[in-house]
Short mmCIF file of C-alpha atoms in Angstrom, two decimals:
data_model
loop_
_atom_site.label_atom_id
_atom_site.label_comp_id
_atom_site.label_asym_id
_atom_site.label_seq_id
_atom_site.Cartn_x
_atom_site.Cartn_y
_atom_site.Cartn_z
CA MET A 1 114.89 120.48 450.48
CA PRO A 2 114.41 119.21 446.96
CA GLY A 3 114.50 122.82 445.68
CA MET A 4 117.96 123.13 447.33
CA ILE A 5 119.41 120.00 446.15
CA SER A 6 118.17 120.73 442.50
CA SER A 7 119.57 124.26 442.54
CA LEU A 8 122.83 123.09 444.05
CA SER A 9 123.13 120.21 441.20
CA TYR A 10 122.41 122.78 438.58
CA GLN A 11 124.76 125.23 439.82
CA TYR A 12 127.53 122.55 439.96
CA LYS A 13 126.90 121.78 436.39
CA VAL A 14 126.99 125.19 434.93
CA ILE A 15 129.33 127.13 437.25
CA THR A 16 132.60 125.85 435.63
CA ASN A 17 131.81 127.17 432.32
CA ALA A 18 128.80 129.33 432.20
CA LYS A 19 129.86 132.46 434.39
CA ASN A 20 132.12 134.01 431.81
CA HIS A 21 130.98 132.02 428.75
CA LEU A 22 128.84 134.93 427.47
CA LYS A 23 131.68 137.44 427.36
CA LYS A 24 133.80 134.72 425.39
CA GLN A 25 130.93 133.95 423.01
CA LEU A 26 130.65 137.98 422.25
CA THR A 27 134.30 138.08 421.52
CA ALA A 28 134.30 135.00 419.13
CA ARG A 29 130.70 136.02 417.74
CA ASP A 30 129.80 132.48 418.65
CA HIS A 31 126.14 131.64 418.15
CA GLY A 32 126.18 128.36 419.52
CA ASP A 33 126.26 124.96 417.84
CA PRO A 34 124.91 125.16 414.48
CA GLN A 35 123.63 121.40 414.44
CA GLN A 36 121.37 122.24 417.36
CA ARG A 37 119.89 125.21 415.69
CA THR A 38 117.61 123.03 413.59
CA PRO A 39 114.72 120.68 415.05
CA PRO A 40 116.26 117.21 416.15
CA LYS A 41 115.02 113.97 414.34
CA SER A 42 113.15 112.88 417.53
CA LEU A 43 110.86 116.02 417.22
CA GLU A 44 110.52 115.58 413.40
CA LYS A 45 109.52 112.18 413.67
CA ARG A 46 106.41 112.98 416.14
CA HIS A 47 105.41 116.39 414.77
CA ARG A 48 104.84 117.80 411.36
CA THR A 49 107.80 120.27 410.79
CA GLN A 50 108.12 122.90 408.08
CA ALA A 51 110.91 125.22 407.61
CA ASN A 52 110.38 128.61 405.90
CA GLU A 53 112.74 131.24 405.45
CA ARG A 54 112.32 135.08 406.28
CA SER A 55 114.75 137.61 405.48
CA GLY A 56 117.55 135.01 405.45
CA HIS A 57 116.46 133.42 408.76
CA PRO A 58 114.76 130.27 409.13
CA VAL A 59 111.45 130.02 410.96
CA TYR A 60 110.15 126.58 411.85
CA TYR A 61 106.54 125.54 411.80
CA LEU A 62 105.54 122.68 413.98
CA ASP A 63 102.05 121.10 413.66
CA TYR A 64 100.98 124.23 411.87
CA ASP A 65 98.07 122.47 410.19
CA ARG A 66 96.37 122.72 413.68
CA ALA A 67 96.27 126.56 413.35
CA GLU A 68 92.61 126.38 412.32
CA GLU A 69 91.62 124.53 415.57
CA LYS A 70 93.87 125.96 418.33
CA PRO A 71 95.83 129.22 419.14
CA CYS A 72 99.35 129.27 417.78
CA ILE A 73 102.32 129.39 420.05
CA LEU A 74 105.12 131.85 419.08
CA TYR A 75 108.12 131.12 420.96
CA PHE A 76 111.21 133.35 421.16
CA HIS A 77 114.21 131.46 422.52
CA GLY A 78 116.69 132.97 425.20
CA GLY A 79 120.41 133.44 424.84
CA SER A 80 121.11 136.96 425.46
CA PHE A 81 120.32 138.03 421.98
CA LEU A 82 123.55 136.23 420.89
CA THR A 83 123.06 132.49 420.98
CA GLY A 84 120.68 130.66 418.66
CA LEU A 85 118.32 127.83 419.21
CA SER A 86 119.78 124.84 421.23
CA GLY A 87 118.76 121.38 422.36
CA LYS A 88 117.01 122.55 425.55
CA HIS A 89 114.82 124.89 423.46
CA TRP A 90 113.72 122.26 421.15
CA ARG A 91 113.25 119.93 424.26
CA PHE A 92 110.93 122.47 425.57
CA ALA A 93 108.96 123.12 422.42
CA ARG A 94 108.36 119.38 422.13
CA LYS A 95 106.97 119.26 425.53
CA LEU A 96 104.66 122.28 424.68
CA LEU A 97 103.46 120.63 421.60
CA PHE A 98 102.69 117.33 423.45
CA GLY A 99 101.23 119.00 426.52
CA THR A 100 98.78 121.62 424.59
CA GLY A 101 98.19 120.20 421.34
CA CYS A 102 98.68 123.65 419.83
CA PRO A 103 100.56 124.36 416.83
CA MET A 104 104.04 126.11 417.46
CA VAL A 105 106.18 128.61 415.47
CA VAL A 106 109.84 128.80 416.58
CA PRO A 107 111.97 131.39 414.60
CA ASP A 108 115.76 131.34 414.60
CA TYR A 109 115.61 135.38 414.72
CA PRO A 110 118.53 137.65 413.79
CA LEU A 111 121.24 137.94 416.55
CA ILE A 112 123.74 140.46 417.82
CA PRO A 113 126.40 141.53 417.10
CA GLU A 114 125.34 141.51 413.29
CA HIS A 115 122.11 143.11 414.13
CA THR A 116 120.65 145.35 416.64
CA HIS A 117 117.21 145.71 418.30
CA ARG A 118 116.07 147.41 414.86
CA GLY A 119 116.43 144.43 412.58
CA ILE A 120 115.67 141.85 415.52
CA LEU A 121 112.39 143.48 416.70
CA ALA A 122 111.25 144.28 413.15
CA PHE A 123 111.80 140.42 412.14
CA CYS A 124 109.82 139.23 415.36
CA MET A 125 107.03 141.93 414.97
CA GLU A 126 106.39 141.07 411.22
CA LEU A 127 106.33 137.31 412.06
CA TYR A 128 103.75 137.90 414.75
CA LEU A 129 101.61 139.91 412.35
CA ASP A 130 101.69 137.31 409.81
CA LEU A 131 100.64 134.78 412.57
CA ALA A 132 98.02 137.08 413.75
CA ALA A 133 96.35 137.20 410.43
CA GLU A 134 96.61 133.53 409.74
CA CYS A 135 95.61 131.84 413.10
CA PRO A 136 91.87 132.52 413.97
CA HIS A 137 92.29 131.53 417.38
CA GLY A 138 95.13 133.87 418.05
CA VAL A 139 98.71 133.74 419.10
CA ILE A 140 100.15 133.13 422.50
CA LEU A 141 103.53 134.61 423.02
CA VAL A 142 106.17 132.77 425.01
CA GLY A 143 109.75 133.70 425.68
CA ASP A 144 112.61 132.75 427.78
CA GLY A 145 115.48 135.11 429.04
CA ALA A 146 116.08 137.62 426.09
CA GLY A 147 113.26 135.79 424.21
CA ALA A 148 110.92 137.08 426.84
CA ASN A 149 112.20 140.54 426.19
CA LEU A 150 111.04 140.11 422.57
CA ALA A 151 107.86 138.69 423.51
CA LEU A 152 106.90 141.65 425.79
CA SER A 153 108.40 144.26 423.19
CA VAL A 154 106.11 142.66 420.36
CA ALA A 155 103.05 142.76 422.85
CA ARG A 156 103.52 146.38 423.61
CA GLN A 157 103.96 147.50 420.12
CA ALA A 158 100.68 145.59 419.27
CA VAL A 159 98.97 147.73 422.01
CA ARG A 160 100.59 150.94 420.93
CA LYS A 161 99.75 150.65 417.35
CA LYS A 162 96.21 149.22 417.87
CA LEU A 163 97.23 145.91 416.14
CA PRO A 164 95.74 142.49 417.08
CA LEU A 165 96.76 141.45 420.54
CA PRO A 166 98.09 138.25 421.83
CA VAL A 167 95.80 135.71 423.49
CA GLN A 168 98.27 135.74 426.49
CA ILE A 169 101.94 136.23 427.41
CA LEU A 170 104.14 133.61 429.24
CA LEU A 171 107.75 134.98 430.42
CA LEU A 172 110.48 132.58 431.72
CA SER A 173 113.58 134.16 433.51
CA PRO A 174 112.51 137.27 431.69
CA TYR A 175 115.30 139.83 430.67
CA LEU A 176 113.31 142.92 430.67
CA ASP A 177 115.62 145.75 432.16
CA LEU A 178 118.68 146.13 430.23
CA SER A 179 119.71 149.30 431.84
CA GLY A 180 121.60 147.42 434.56
CA THR A 181 120.82 150.10 437.30
CA ASN A 182 118.58 147.89 439.43
CA PRO A 183 120.82 147.50 442.67
CA ILE A 184 119.08 144.18 443.30
CA ARG A 185 121.02 142.53 440.58
CA ASN A 186 124.21 143.24 442.30
CA VAL A 187 123.01 141.38 445.52
CA LEU A 188 121.86 138.37 443.35
CA ALA A 189 125.01 138.19 440.90
CA HIS A 190 127.14 135.98 443.16
CA ARG A 191 124.11 133.64 443.72
CA ASP A 192 123.50 132.91 440.06
CA PRO A 193 126.32 130.97 438.26
CA VAL A 194 124.44 131.23 434.67
CA LEU A 195 124.58 135.25 434.15
CA GLU A 196 127.21 137.68 434.95
CA PRO A 197 126.54 141.50 434.88
CA ASP A 198 129.45 142.65 432.65
CA GLY A 199 128.62 139.90 429.90
CA CYS A 200 124.77 141.09 430.18
CA ARG A 201 125.86 144.59 429.89
CA GLU A 202 128.04 144.21 426.78
CA ALA A 203 125.25 142.21 424.99
CA ALA A 204 122.62 144.70 426.05
CA LEU A 205 124.71 147.55 424.37
CA LEU A 206 125.15 145.55 421.14
CA TYR A 207 121.24 145.01 421.07
CA ALA A 208 120.48 148.60 421.83
CA GLY A 209 122.78 150.10 419.19
CA SER A 210 122.26 153.85 419.21
CA ARG A 211 119.33 153.80 421.72
CA SER A 212 119.51 154.26 425.50
CA LEU A 213 119.37 151.15 427.55
CA SER A 214 116.59 152.63 429.47
CA ASP A 215 114.44 153.26 426.44
CA PRO A 216 111.11 151.08 426.87
CA LEU A 217 111.73 149.60 423.31
CA ILE A 218 115.11 148.15 424.77
CA SER A 219 113.94 147.67 428.28
CA PRO A 220 110.05 146.94 427.94
CA VAL A 221 109.63 146.74 431.60
CA LEU A 222 110.33 150.39 431.97
CA GLY A 223 107.35 151.19 429.63
CA SER A 224 103.53 151.02 430.34
CA MET A 225 101.89 147.78 430.56
CA GLU A 226 98.51 149.14 430.08
CA GLY A 227 96.16 147.14 427.60
CA LEU A 228 98.15 144.08 427.75
CA PRO A 229 96.41 140.62 428.02
CA LYS A 230 97.28 138.35 430.93
CA VAL A 231 100.97 138.00 431.70
CA THR A 232 102.29 135.04 433.48
CA ALA A 233 105.90 134.77 434.54
CA TRP A 234 108.19 132.23 436.11
CA THR A 235 111.46 133.17 438.02
CA GLY A 236 113.75 132.06 440.97
CA ASP A 237 114.88 134.00 443.74
CA ASN A 238 118.51 133.51 443.11
CA ASP A 239 118.11 134.45 439.25
CA ILE A 240 120.08 137.49 438.70
CA LEU A 241 117.18 138.67 436.53
CA TYR A 242 114.80 137.99 439.61
CA ALA A 243 115.20 141.84 439.67
CA ASP A 244 113.46 142.36 436.38
CA THR A 245 110.44 140.26 437.34
CA LEU A 246 109.87 142.49 440.52
CA LEU A 247 109.84 145.35 438.24
CA LEU A 248 107.46 143.70 436.03
CA LYS A 249 105.10 142.76 438.95
CA ASP A 250 105.12 146.44 439.94
CA ALA A 251 104.40 147.69 436.45
CA LEU A 252 101.58 145.20 435.78
CA LYS A 253 100.08 145.94 439.13
CA LYS A 254 100.05 149.78 438.23
CA ALA A 255 98.40 149.24 434.87
CA ARG A 256 95.94 146.89 436.43
CA THR A 257 96.93 144.40 433.89
CA PRO A 258 96.27 140.70 434.93
CA TYR A 259 99.01 138.78 435.99
CA HIS A 260 100.58 135.89 437.93
CA ILE A 261 103.99 135.09 438.95
CA TYR A 262 105.52 132.08 440.03
CA THR A 263 108.60 132.51 442.04
CA TYR A 264 110.71 129.35 443.09
CA PRO A 265 113.06 129.37 445.95
CA ASN A 266 116.92 128.95 445.25
CA MET A 267 116.26 128.64 441.56
CA VAL A 268 118.87 130.37 439.34
CA HIS A 269 118.45 131.75 435.62
CA GLY A 270 116.68 129.50 433.15
CA TRP A 271 116.07 126.45 435.64
CA MET A 272 112.62 125.89 434.19
CA LEU A 273 114.19 124.64 430.99
CA GLU A 274 116.34 122.19 432.78
CA ARG A 275 115.62 118.57 433.55
CA ILE A 276 115.19 118.94 437.44
CA PRO A 277 112.20 118.37 439.40
CA GLU A 278 111.42 122.13 439.66
CA GLY A 279 111.69 122.45 435.86
CA ARG A 280 109.15 119.74 435.23
CA ARG A 281 106.72 121.20 437.85
CA ALA A 282 107.09 124.51 436.08
CA LEU A 283 106.56 122.86 432.78
CA ARG A 284 103.25 121.58 433.98
CA GLN A 285 102.30 124.96 435.10
CA ILE A 286 103.10 126.52 431.72
CA VAL A 287 101.23 123.74 429.91
CA LEU A 288 97.96 124.28 432.25
CA THR A 289 98.26 128.07 431.76
CA ILE A 290 98.17 127.72 428.19
CA ARG A 291 95.35 125.02 428.33
CA GLU A 292 93.27 127.46 430.32
CA TYR A 293 92.74 129.21 427.00
CA LEU A 294 91.77 126.37 424.75
#
């Protein structure tokens, strides 16, 4: 019952402006509120924050002086490759900092339509390799939505190129299959007020550029999961991207890669970043999952 109440409350909040918001943003090339893309003062008061620039895009280092003591969390935010950092991402970062004590790096990575996967992935990969060299206890990859795509893509490239591997991979409402061919999505589309297929496809085409949407570089779940460290994912069975998590489960099982998937009933896309009971429960699970490796 609490799950249903929280889901309905969340849906009521977002259904009035979220369903077609992505298409409007794409038309306007709207990357979100610029004021929310920088760390809020409440975070800066409690945590040591440093902003560096990489290829013209800011990267925020939070409590990075702890990198000699604990693994570093590299967090790729969601937003369909179009929207930049927002208040809910910073809220999530603050809770991870408090709950794990790990240093954290949060990039405001390049976005569509100005960039395709080529520039976005190259940016994320270079940042990951720098952190892998600087953090003796390794790097934990965390991503939500499109950020989960980037996290898994970075990990797969590390395996393929025989580079240092992440310690673990945590994916929240992961957007992993950009091909749009999974029929389960059509079943879920009317249940999820946050994302809609047409906007997702338009964003996916811009991200892919000249590559096929079925290319594993664009849709990492369609590639091999062999050689990856443990993958933990959170999803909801009313999330349109629940279909992607089912594919992920099959791919991980086939590769015999260790994994654990938390599936919450009635939850829609991105619920684990929201201030609802299920979101708080998921956050505790995320913190405990990271702390297993400390």
